[in-house]
Coordinates of C-alpha atoms and ligand atoms in Angstrom, one line a residue:
X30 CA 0.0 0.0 0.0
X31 CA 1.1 3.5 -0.9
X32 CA 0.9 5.7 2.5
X33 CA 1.4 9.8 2.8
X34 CA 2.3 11.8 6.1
X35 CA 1.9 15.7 5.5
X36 CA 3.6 17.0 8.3
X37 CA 7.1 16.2 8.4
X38 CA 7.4 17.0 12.2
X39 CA 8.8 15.4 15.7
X40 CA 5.8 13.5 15.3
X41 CA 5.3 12.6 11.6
X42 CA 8.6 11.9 10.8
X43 CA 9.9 9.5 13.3
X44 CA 6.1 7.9 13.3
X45 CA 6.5 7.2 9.5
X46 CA 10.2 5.7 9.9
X47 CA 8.7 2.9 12.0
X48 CA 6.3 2.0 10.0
X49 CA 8.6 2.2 7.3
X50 CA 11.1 0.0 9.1
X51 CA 8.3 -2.6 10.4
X52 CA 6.5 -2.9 7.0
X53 CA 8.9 -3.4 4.4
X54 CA 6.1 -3.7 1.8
X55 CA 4.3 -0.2 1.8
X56 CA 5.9 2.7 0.7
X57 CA 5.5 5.6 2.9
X58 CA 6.1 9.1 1.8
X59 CA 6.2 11.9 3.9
X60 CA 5.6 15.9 2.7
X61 CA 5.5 18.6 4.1
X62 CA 4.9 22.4 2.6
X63 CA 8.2 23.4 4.4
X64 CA 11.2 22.5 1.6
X65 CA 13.5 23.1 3.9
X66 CA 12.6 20.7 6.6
X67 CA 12.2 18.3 3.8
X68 CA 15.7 18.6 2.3
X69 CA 17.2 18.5 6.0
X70 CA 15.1 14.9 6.6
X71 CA 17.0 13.7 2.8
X72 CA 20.6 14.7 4.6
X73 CA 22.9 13.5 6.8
X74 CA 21.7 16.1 9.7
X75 CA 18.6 14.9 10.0
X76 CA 16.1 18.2 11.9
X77 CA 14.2 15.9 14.8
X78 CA 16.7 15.0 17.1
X79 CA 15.8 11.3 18.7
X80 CA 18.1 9.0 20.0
X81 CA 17.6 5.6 17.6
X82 CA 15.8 7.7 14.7
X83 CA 19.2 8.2 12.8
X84 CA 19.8 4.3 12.1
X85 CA 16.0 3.8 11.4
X86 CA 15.8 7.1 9.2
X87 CA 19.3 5.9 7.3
X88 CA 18.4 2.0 6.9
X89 CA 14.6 2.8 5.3
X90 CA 15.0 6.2 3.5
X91 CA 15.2 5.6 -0.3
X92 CA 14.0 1.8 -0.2
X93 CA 10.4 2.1 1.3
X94 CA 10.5 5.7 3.2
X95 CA 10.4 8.7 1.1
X96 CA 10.5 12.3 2.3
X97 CA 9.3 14.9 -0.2
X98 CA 7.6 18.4 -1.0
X99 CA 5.0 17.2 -4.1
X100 CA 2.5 17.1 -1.6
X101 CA -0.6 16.9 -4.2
X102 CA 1.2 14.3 -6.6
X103 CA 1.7 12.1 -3.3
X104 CA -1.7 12.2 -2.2
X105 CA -3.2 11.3 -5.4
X106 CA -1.2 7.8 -5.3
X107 CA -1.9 7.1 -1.7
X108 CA -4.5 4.7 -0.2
X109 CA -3.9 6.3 3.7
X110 CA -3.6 9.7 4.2
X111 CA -2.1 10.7 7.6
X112 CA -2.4 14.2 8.5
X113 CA 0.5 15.1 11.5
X114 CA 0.7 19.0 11.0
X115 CA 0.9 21.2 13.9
X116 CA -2.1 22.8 15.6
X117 CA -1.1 24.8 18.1
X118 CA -2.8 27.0 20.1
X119 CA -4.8 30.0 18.3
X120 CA -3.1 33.4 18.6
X121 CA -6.6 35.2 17.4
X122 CA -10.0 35.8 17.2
X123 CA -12.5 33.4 18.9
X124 CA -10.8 31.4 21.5
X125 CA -7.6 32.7 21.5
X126 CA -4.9 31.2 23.8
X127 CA -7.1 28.6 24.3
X128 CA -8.5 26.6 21.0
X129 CA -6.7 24.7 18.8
X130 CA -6.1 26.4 15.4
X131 CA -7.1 24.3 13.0
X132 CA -6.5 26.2 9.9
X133 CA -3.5 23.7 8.7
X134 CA -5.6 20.4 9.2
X135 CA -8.7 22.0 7.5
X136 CA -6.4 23.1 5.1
X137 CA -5.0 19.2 4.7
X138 CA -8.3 18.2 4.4
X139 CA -9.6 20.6 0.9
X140 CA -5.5 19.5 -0.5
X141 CA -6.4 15.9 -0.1
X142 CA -10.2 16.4 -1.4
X143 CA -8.5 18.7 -4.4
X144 CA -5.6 16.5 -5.0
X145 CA -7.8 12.6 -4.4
X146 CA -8.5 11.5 -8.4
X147 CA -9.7 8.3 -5.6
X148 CA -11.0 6.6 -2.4
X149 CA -8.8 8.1 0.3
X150 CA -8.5 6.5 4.1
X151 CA -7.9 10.0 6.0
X152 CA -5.8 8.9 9.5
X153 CA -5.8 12.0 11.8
X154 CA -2.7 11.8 13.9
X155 CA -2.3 15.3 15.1
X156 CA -4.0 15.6 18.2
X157 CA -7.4 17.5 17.8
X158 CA -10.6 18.7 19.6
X159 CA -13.4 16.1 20.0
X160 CA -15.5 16.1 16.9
X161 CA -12.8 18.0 14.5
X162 CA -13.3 14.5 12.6
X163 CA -16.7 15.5 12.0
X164 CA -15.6 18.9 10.2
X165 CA -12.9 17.1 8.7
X166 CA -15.3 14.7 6.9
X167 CA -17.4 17.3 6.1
X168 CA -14.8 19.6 4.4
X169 CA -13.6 16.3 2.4
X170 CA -17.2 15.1 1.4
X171 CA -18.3 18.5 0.3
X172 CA -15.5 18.7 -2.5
X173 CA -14.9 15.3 -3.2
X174 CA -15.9 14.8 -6.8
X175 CA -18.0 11.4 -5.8
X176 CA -15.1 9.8 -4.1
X177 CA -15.3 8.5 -0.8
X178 CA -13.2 9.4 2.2
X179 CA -12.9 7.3 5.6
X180 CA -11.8 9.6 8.2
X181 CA -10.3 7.5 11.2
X182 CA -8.7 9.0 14.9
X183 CA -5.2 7.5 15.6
X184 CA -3.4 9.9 17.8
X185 CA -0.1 9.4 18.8
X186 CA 1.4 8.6 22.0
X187 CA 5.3 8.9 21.9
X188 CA 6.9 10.9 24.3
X189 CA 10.1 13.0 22.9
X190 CA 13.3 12.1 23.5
X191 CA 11.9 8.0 23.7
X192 CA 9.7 8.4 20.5
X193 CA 11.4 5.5 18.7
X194 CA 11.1 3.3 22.0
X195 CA 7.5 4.6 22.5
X196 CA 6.9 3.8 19.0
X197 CA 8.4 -0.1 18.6
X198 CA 6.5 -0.9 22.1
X199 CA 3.8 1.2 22.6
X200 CA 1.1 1.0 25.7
X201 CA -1.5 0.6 23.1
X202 CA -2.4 1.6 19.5
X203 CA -5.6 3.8 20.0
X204 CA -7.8 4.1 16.4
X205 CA -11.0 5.4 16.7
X206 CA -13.5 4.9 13.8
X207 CA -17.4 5.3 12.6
X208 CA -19.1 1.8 12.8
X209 CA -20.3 1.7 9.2
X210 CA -18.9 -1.1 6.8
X211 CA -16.8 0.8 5.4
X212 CA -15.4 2.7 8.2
X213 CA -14.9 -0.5 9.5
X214 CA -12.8 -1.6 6.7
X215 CA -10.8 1.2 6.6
X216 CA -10.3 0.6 10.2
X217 CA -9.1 -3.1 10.1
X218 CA -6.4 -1.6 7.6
X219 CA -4.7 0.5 9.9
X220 CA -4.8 -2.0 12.4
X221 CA -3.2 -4.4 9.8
X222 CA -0.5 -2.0 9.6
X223 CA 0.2 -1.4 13.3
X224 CA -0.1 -5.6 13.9
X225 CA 2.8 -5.7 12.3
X226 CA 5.2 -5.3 14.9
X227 CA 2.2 -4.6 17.7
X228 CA 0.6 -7.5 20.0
X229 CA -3.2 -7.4 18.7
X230 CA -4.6 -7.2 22.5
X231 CA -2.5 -3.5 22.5
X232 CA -4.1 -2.3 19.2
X233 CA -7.9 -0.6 20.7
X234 CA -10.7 0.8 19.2
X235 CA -13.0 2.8 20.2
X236 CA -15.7 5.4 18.3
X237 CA -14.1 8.5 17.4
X238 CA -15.1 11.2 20.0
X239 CA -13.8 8.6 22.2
X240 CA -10.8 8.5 20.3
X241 CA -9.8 12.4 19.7
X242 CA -10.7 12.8 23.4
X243 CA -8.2 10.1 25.3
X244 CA -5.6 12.0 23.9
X245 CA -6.7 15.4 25.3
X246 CA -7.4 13.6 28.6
X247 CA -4.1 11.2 28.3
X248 CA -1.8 14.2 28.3
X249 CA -4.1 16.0 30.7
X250 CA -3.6 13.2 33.6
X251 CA 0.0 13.3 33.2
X252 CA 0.3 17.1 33.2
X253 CA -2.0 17.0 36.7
X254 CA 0.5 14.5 38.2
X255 CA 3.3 16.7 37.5
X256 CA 1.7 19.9 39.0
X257 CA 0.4 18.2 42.0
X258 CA 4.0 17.0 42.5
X259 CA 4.9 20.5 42.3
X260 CA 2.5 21.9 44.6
X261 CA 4.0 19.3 47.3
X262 CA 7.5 20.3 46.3
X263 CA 6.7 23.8 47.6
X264 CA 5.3 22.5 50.9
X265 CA 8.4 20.2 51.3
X266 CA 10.6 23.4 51.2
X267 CA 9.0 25.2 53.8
X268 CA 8.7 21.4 55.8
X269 CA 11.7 20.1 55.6
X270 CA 10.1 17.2 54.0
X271 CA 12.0 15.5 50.8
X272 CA 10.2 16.0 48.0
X273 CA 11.6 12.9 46.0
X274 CA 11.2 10.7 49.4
X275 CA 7.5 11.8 49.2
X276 CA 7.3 10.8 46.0
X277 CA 8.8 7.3 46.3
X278 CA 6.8 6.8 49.0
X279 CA 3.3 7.4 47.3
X280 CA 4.3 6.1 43.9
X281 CA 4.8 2.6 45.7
X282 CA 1.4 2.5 46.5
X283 CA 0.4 0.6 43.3
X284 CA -2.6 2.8 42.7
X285 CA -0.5 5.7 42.2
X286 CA 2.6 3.5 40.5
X287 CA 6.4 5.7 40.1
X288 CA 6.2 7.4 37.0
X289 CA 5.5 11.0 36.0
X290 CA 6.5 12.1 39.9
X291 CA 9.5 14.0 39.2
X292 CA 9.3 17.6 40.9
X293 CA 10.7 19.9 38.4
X294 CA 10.8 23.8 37.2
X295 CA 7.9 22.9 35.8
X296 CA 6.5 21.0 32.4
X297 CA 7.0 22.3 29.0
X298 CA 6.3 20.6 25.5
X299 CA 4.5 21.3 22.6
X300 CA 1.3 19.4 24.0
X301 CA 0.7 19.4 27.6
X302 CA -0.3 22.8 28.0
X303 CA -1.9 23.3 24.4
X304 CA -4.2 20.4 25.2
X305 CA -5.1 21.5 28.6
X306 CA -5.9 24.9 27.4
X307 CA -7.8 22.8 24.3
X308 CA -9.8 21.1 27.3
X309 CA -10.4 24.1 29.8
X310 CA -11.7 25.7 26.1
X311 CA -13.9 22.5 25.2
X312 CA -15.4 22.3 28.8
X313 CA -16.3 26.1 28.6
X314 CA -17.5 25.3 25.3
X315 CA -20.0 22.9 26.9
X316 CA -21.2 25.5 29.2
X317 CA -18.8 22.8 32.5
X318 CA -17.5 25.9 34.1
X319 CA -16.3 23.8 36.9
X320 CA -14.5 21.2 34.9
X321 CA -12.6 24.2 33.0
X322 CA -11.7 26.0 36.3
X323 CA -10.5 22.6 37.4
X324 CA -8.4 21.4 34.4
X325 CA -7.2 25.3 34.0
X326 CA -5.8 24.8 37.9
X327 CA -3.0 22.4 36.6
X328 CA -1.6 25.1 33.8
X329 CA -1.4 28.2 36.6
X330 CA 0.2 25.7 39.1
X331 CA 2.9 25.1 36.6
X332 CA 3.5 29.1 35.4
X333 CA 4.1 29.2 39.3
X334 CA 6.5 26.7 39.7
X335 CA 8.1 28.3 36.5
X336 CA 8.0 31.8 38.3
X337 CA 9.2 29.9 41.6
X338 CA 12.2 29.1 40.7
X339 CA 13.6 32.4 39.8
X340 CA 12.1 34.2 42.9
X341 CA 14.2 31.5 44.8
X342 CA 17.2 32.9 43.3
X343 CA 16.9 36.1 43.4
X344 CA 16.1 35.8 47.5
X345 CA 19.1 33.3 47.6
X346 CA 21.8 35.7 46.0
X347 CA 21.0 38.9 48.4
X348 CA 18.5 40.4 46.5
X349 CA 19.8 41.0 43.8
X350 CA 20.6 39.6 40.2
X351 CA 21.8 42.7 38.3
X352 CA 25.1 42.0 36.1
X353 CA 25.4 38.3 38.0
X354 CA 26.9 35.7 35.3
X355 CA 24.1 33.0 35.4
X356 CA 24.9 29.3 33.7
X357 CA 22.1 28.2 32.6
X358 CA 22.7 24.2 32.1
X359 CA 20.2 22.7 29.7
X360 CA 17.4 24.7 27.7
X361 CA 15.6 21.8 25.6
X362 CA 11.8 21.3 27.3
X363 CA 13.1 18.0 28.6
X364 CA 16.7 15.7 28.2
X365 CA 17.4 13.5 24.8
X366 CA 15.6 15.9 22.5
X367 CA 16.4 19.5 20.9
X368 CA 12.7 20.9 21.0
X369 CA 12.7 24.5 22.9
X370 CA 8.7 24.3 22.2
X371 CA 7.2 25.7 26.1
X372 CA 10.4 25.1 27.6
X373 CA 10.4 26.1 31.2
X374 CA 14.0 26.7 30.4
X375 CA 13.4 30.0 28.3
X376 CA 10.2 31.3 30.4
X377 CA 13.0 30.7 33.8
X378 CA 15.6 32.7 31.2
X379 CA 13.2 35.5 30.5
X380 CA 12.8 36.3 34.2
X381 CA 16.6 36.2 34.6
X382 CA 16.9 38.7 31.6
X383 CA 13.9 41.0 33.2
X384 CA 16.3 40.7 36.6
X385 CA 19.2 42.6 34.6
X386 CA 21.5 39.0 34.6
X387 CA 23.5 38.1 32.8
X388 CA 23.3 34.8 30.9
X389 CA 25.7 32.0 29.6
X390 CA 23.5 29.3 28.1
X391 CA 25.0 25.5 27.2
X392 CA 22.2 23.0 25.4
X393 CA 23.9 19.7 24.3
X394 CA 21.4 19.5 21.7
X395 CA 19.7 22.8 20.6
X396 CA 21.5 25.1 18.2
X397 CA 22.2 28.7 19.2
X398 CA 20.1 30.3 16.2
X399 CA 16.7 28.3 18.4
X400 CA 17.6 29.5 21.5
X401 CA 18.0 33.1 20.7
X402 CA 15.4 33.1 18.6
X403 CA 13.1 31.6 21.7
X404 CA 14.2 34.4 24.0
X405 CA 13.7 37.1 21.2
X406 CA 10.2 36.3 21.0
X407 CA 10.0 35.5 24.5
X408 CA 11.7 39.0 25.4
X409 CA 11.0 41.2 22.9
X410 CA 14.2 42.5 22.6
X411 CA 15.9 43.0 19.6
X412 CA 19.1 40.7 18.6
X413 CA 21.8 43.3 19.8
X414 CA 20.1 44.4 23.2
X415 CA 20.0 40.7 23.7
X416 CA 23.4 40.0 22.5
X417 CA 24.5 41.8 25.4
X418 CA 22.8 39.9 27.7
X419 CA 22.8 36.4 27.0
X420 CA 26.4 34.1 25.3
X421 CA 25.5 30.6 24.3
X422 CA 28.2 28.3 25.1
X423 CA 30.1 25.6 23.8
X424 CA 30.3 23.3 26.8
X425 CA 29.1 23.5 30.3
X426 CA 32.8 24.5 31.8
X427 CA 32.8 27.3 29.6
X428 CA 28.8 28.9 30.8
X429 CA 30.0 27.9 34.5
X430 CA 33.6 30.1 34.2
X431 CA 33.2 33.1 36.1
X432 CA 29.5 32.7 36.8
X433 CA 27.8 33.5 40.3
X434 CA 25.5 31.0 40.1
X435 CA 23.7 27.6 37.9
X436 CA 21.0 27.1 37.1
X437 CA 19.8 23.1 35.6
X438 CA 16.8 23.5 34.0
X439 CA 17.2 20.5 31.8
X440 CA 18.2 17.2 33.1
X441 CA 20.8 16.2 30.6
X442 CA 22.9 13.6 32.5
X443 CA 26.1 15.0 31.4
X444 CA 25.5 17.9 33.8
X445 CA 25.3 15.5 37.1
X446 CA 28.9 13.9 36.0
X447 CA 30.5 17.5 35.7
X448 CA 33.9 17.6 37.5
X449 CA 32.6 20.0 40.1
X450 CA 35.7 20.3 42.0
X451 CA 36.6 22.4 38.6
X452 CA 33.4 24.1 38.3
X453 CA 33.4 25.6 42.0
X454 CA 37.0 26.7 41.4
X455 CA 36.3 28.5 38.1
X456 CA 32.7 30.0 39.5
X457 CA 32.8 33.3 41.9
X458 CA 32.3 32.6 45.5
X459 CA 29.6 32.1 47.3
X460 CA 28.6 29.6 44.3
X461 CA 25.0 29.3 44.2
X462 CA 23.6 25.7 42.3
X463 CA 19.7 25.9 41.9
X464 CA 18.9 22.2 40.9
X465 CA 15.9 22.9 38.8
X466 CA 15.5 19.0 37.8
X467 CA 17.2 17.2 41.0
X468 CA 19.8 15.6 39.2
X469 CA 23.0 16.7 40.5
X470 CA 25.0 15.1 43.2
X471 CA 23.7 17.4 45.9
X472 CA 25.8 16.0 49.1
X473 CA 28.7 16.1 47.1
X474 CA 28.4 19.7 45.8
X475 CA 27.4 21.3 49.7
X476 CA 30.7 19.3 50.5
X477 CA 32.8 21.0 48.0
X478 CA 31.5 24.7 49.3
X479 CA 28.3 25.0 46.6
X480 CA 25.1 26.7 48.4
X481 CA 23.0 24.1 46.9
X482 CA 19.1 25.0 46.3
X483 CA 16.8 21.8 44.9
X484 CA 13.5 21.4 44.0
X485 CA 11.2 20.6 46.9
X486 CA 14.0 20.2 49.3
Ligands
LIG22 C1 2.3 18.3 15.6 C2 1.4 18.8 16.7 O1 2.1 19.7 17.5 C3 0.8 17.7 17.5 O2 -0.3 18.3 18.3 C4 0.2 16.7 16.7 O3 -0.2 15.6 17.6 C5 1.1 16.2 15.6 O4 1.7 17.3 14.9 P1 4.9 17.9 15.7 O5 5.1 16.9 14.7 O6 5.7 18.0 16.9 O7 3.4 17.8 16.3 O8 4.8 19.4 15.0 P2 5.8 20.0 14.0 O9 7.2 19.6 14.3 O10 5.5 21.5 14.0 O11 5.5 19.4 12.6 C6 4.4 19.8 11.8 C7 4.8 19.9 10.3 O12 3.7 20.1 9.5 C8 5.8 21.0 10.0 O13 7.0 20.6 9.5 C9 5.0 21.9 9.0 O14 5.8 22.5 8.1 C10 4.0 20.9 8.4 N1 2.8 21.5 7.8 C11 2.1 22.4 8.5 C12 2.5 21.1 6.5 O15 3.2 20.4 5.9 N2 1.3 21.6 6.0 C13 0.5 22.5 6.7 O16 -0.5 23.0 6.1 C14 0.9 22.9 8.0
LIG23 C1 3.9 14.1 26.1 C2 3.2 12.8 26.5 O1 4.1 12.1 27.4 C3 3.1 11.9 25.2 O2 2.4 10.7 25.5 C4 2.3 12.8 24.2 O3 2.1 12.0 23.0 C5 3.0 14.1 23.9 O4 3.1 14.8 25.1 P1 6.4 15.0 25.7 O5 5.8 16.3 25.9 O6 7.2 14.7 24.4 O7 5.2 13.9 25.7 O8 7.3 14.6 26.9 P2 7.0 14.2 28.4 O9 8.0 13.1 28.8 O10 5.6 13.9 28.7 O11 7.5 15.4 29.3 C6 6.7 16.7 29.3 C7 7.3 17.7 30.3 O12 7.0 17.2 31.6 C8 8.8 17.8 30.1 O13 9.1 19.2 30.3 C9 9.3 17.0 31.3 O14 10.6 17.5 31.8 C10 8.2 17.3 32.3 N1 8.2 16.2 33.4 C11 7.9 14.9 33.1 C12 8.3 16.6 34.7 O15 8.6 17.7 35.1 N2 8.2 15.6 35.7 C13 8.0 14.3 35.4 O16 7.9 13.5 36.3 C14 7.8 13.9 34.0

């Protein structure tokens, strides 16, 4: 079978390399309107960053695993359609900050209807409000020049930085469909696909509302364990409680299980806040103003945390932050990956450039063009003004010479194996260490001379 991806993104293309590397026989194609993210995914520098997707990417590109811009040629020879563009949150109008924009898919949807010449299965993959699939059928039926279009739900799960893990052995396959005949059909060939490599007893279906919602909710629940790990970390300071001792302690009760406990600086990513503030709109929508106050709670717990952090600083170093050196250790919106989308990292920077500090920033993974360009927009500063204020670094031992202070805000592992004997003697003294992911050695950096301020601690 002949399968298209538009949206060549973190999502669409490491998505479309599995399936390329687990079904040999169908040729997937993936397009995207941006040519230059197209000619970056056919070199060697590949523009997602994912550890595994390289050797996938390299082993499948060229025999069944295409990436290219003839986005209406593509779609006329494909069976299965999926559609992974962004839809982030709308900037104007009705529902701004809040709703999804959905001007991309819908405009997926009248390319595929305009470009068909035949039956199309349409898979949506980016995550949507409940009932877009309605609108989405609707747009395609209206022009489709008698052919007929099966629109099933299939959102995706992975989590960056363990996409291609999340991807080979996934929880469970979610694909949400109408219960006609042929809906059904269309369905049973998407599970085909994912059966491939998938244990069938993983591989669920549901109806589509059902469908386009779990992944709302999904990302929700995980984003409400995070801030209510976070709310607990700020009691634990003012305690003396532990915040990770806490959190061992109730994550072994196997109703609440381990994961997704980690206090933090707070969570970024393209999704978990874009779908809350797609929920909190949906509920309002519904006239469930209780629902949305609830669900809104968990995004204004996290812009505290964010806000936390700083405030912790600037009461830790007398007051003051004005012309301090600042190494800021990590600015990706979590490790293995070198998306800036949401990063606490930059909202934590912008404070620090508000306080008059003075920043030296080292990301293993993110290029200095992104992070400039994240705390321009985040600023509003222009380049030279900003210049002045913030230096990205080669290498951690360079941001940490001469600074006052370090801040993680990404929890790279390199930065807990730091020789920190080193780092104190080339920092100014007191040095200050804010732990903003509780990663670094703690006892052995207070035994060295650090002040040492951790998350929940
Ligand atoms: C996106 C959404 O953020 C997420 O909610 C959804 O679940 C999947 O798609 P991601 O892949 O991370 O996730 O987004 P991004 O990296 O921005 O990729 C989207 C791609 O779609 C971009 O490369 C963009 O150029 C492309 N695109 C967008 C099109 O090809 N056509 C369009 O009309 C719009
Ligand atoms: C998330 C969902 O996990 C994934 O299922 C969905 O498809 C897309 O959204 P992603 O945003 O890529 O994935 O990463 P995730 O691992 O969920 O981390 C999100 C943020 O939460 C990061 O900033 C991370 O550092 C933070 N986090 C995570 C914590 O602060 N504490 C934790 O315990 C876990």
């Amino acid at each position: 079978m002949n399968i298209c991806c538009i949206g060549a993104g973190y999502v669409g293309g490491p998505t479309m390399a599995v399936i390329a590397d687990k079904c040999p026989d169908h040729v997937i194609t993936v397009v995207d309107v941006n040519e230059a993210r197209i000619a970056a995914w056919n070199s060697s520098q590949l523009p997602v960053y994912e550890p595994g997707l390289e050797e996938i990417v390299f082993n499948c590109r060229g025999r069944n695993l295409f990436f290219s811009s003839k986005v209406d040629e593509t779609i006329a020879r494909s069976e299965m359609i999926f559609v992974s563009v962004n839809t982030p949150t709308k900037t104007y109008g009705l529902g701004a900050g809040k709703a999804a924009d959905l001007k991309f898919v819908e405009l997926c949807a009248r390319r595929i209807a305009d470009s068909a010449g035949g039956p199309k299965i349409v898979v949506e993959k980016s995550t949507l409000p409940v009932r877009t699939a309605q609108s989405l059928k609707r747009v395609l039926h209206a022009n489709s020049n008698g052919h007929q279009f099966q629109v099933l739900s299939n959102p995706e799960f992975l989590a960056e930085g363990t996409a291609i893990r999340d991807l080979l052995e996934p929880d469970r396959v979610l694909i949400g469909s109408d219960d006609t005949p042929e809906a059904l059909s269309a369905r049973d060939k998407l599970v085909d696909v994912y059966s491939r490599w998938v244990p069938r007893q993983k591989i669920v279906t549901s109806n589509i509302w059902s469908s386009e919602l779990s992944k709302l909710v999904n990302n929700a629940f995980l984003a409400q364990r995070i801030s209510s790990i976070n709310a607990i970390s700020a009691l634990c300071e003012v305690t003396g409680a532990n915040v990770d001792e806490v959190a061992d302690a109730i994550g072994r009760d196997s109703r609440i299980g381990p994961k997704f406990l980690r206090a933090s600086v707070g969570f970024g990513g393209s999704c978990f806040q874009k779908d809350l503030l797609n929920l909190v709109y949906l509920c309002e929508h519904y006239g469930l103003a209780e629902p949305a106050e609830y669900w809104n709670g968990v995004i204004r717990l996290n812009d505290w945390q964010k806000r936390r952090v700083v405030q912790r600083m600037i009461a830790a170093m007398f007051n003051t932050l004005a012309e301090k050196r600042i190494a800021i250790l990590g600015f990706a919106f979590k490790k293995d990956t070198n998306d800036t989308r949401e990063s606490p990292a930059a909202y934590v920077c912008r404070d620090l450039i508000q306080e008059e500090a003075r920043l030296a920033v080292y990301d293993p993974r993110v290029s200095p063009g992104a992070i400039l360009t994240d705390l321009q927009q985040l600023t509003g500063l222009q380049k030279e003004d900003l210049a002045s204020r913030v230096s990205i670094e080669r290498d951690a031992y360079s941001a940490l010479d001469g600074a006052h202070g370090l801040a993680v805000l990404t929890e790279w592992d390199e930065f807990a194996r730091l020789d920190f004997r080193r780092v104190i003697d080339s920092m100014r003294k007191p040095a200050f260490a804010f732990d903003g992911r509780n990663i670094l050695p703690h006892e052995e950096l207070r035994s060295i001379g650090f002040e040492l301020h951790a998350v929940g601690r």
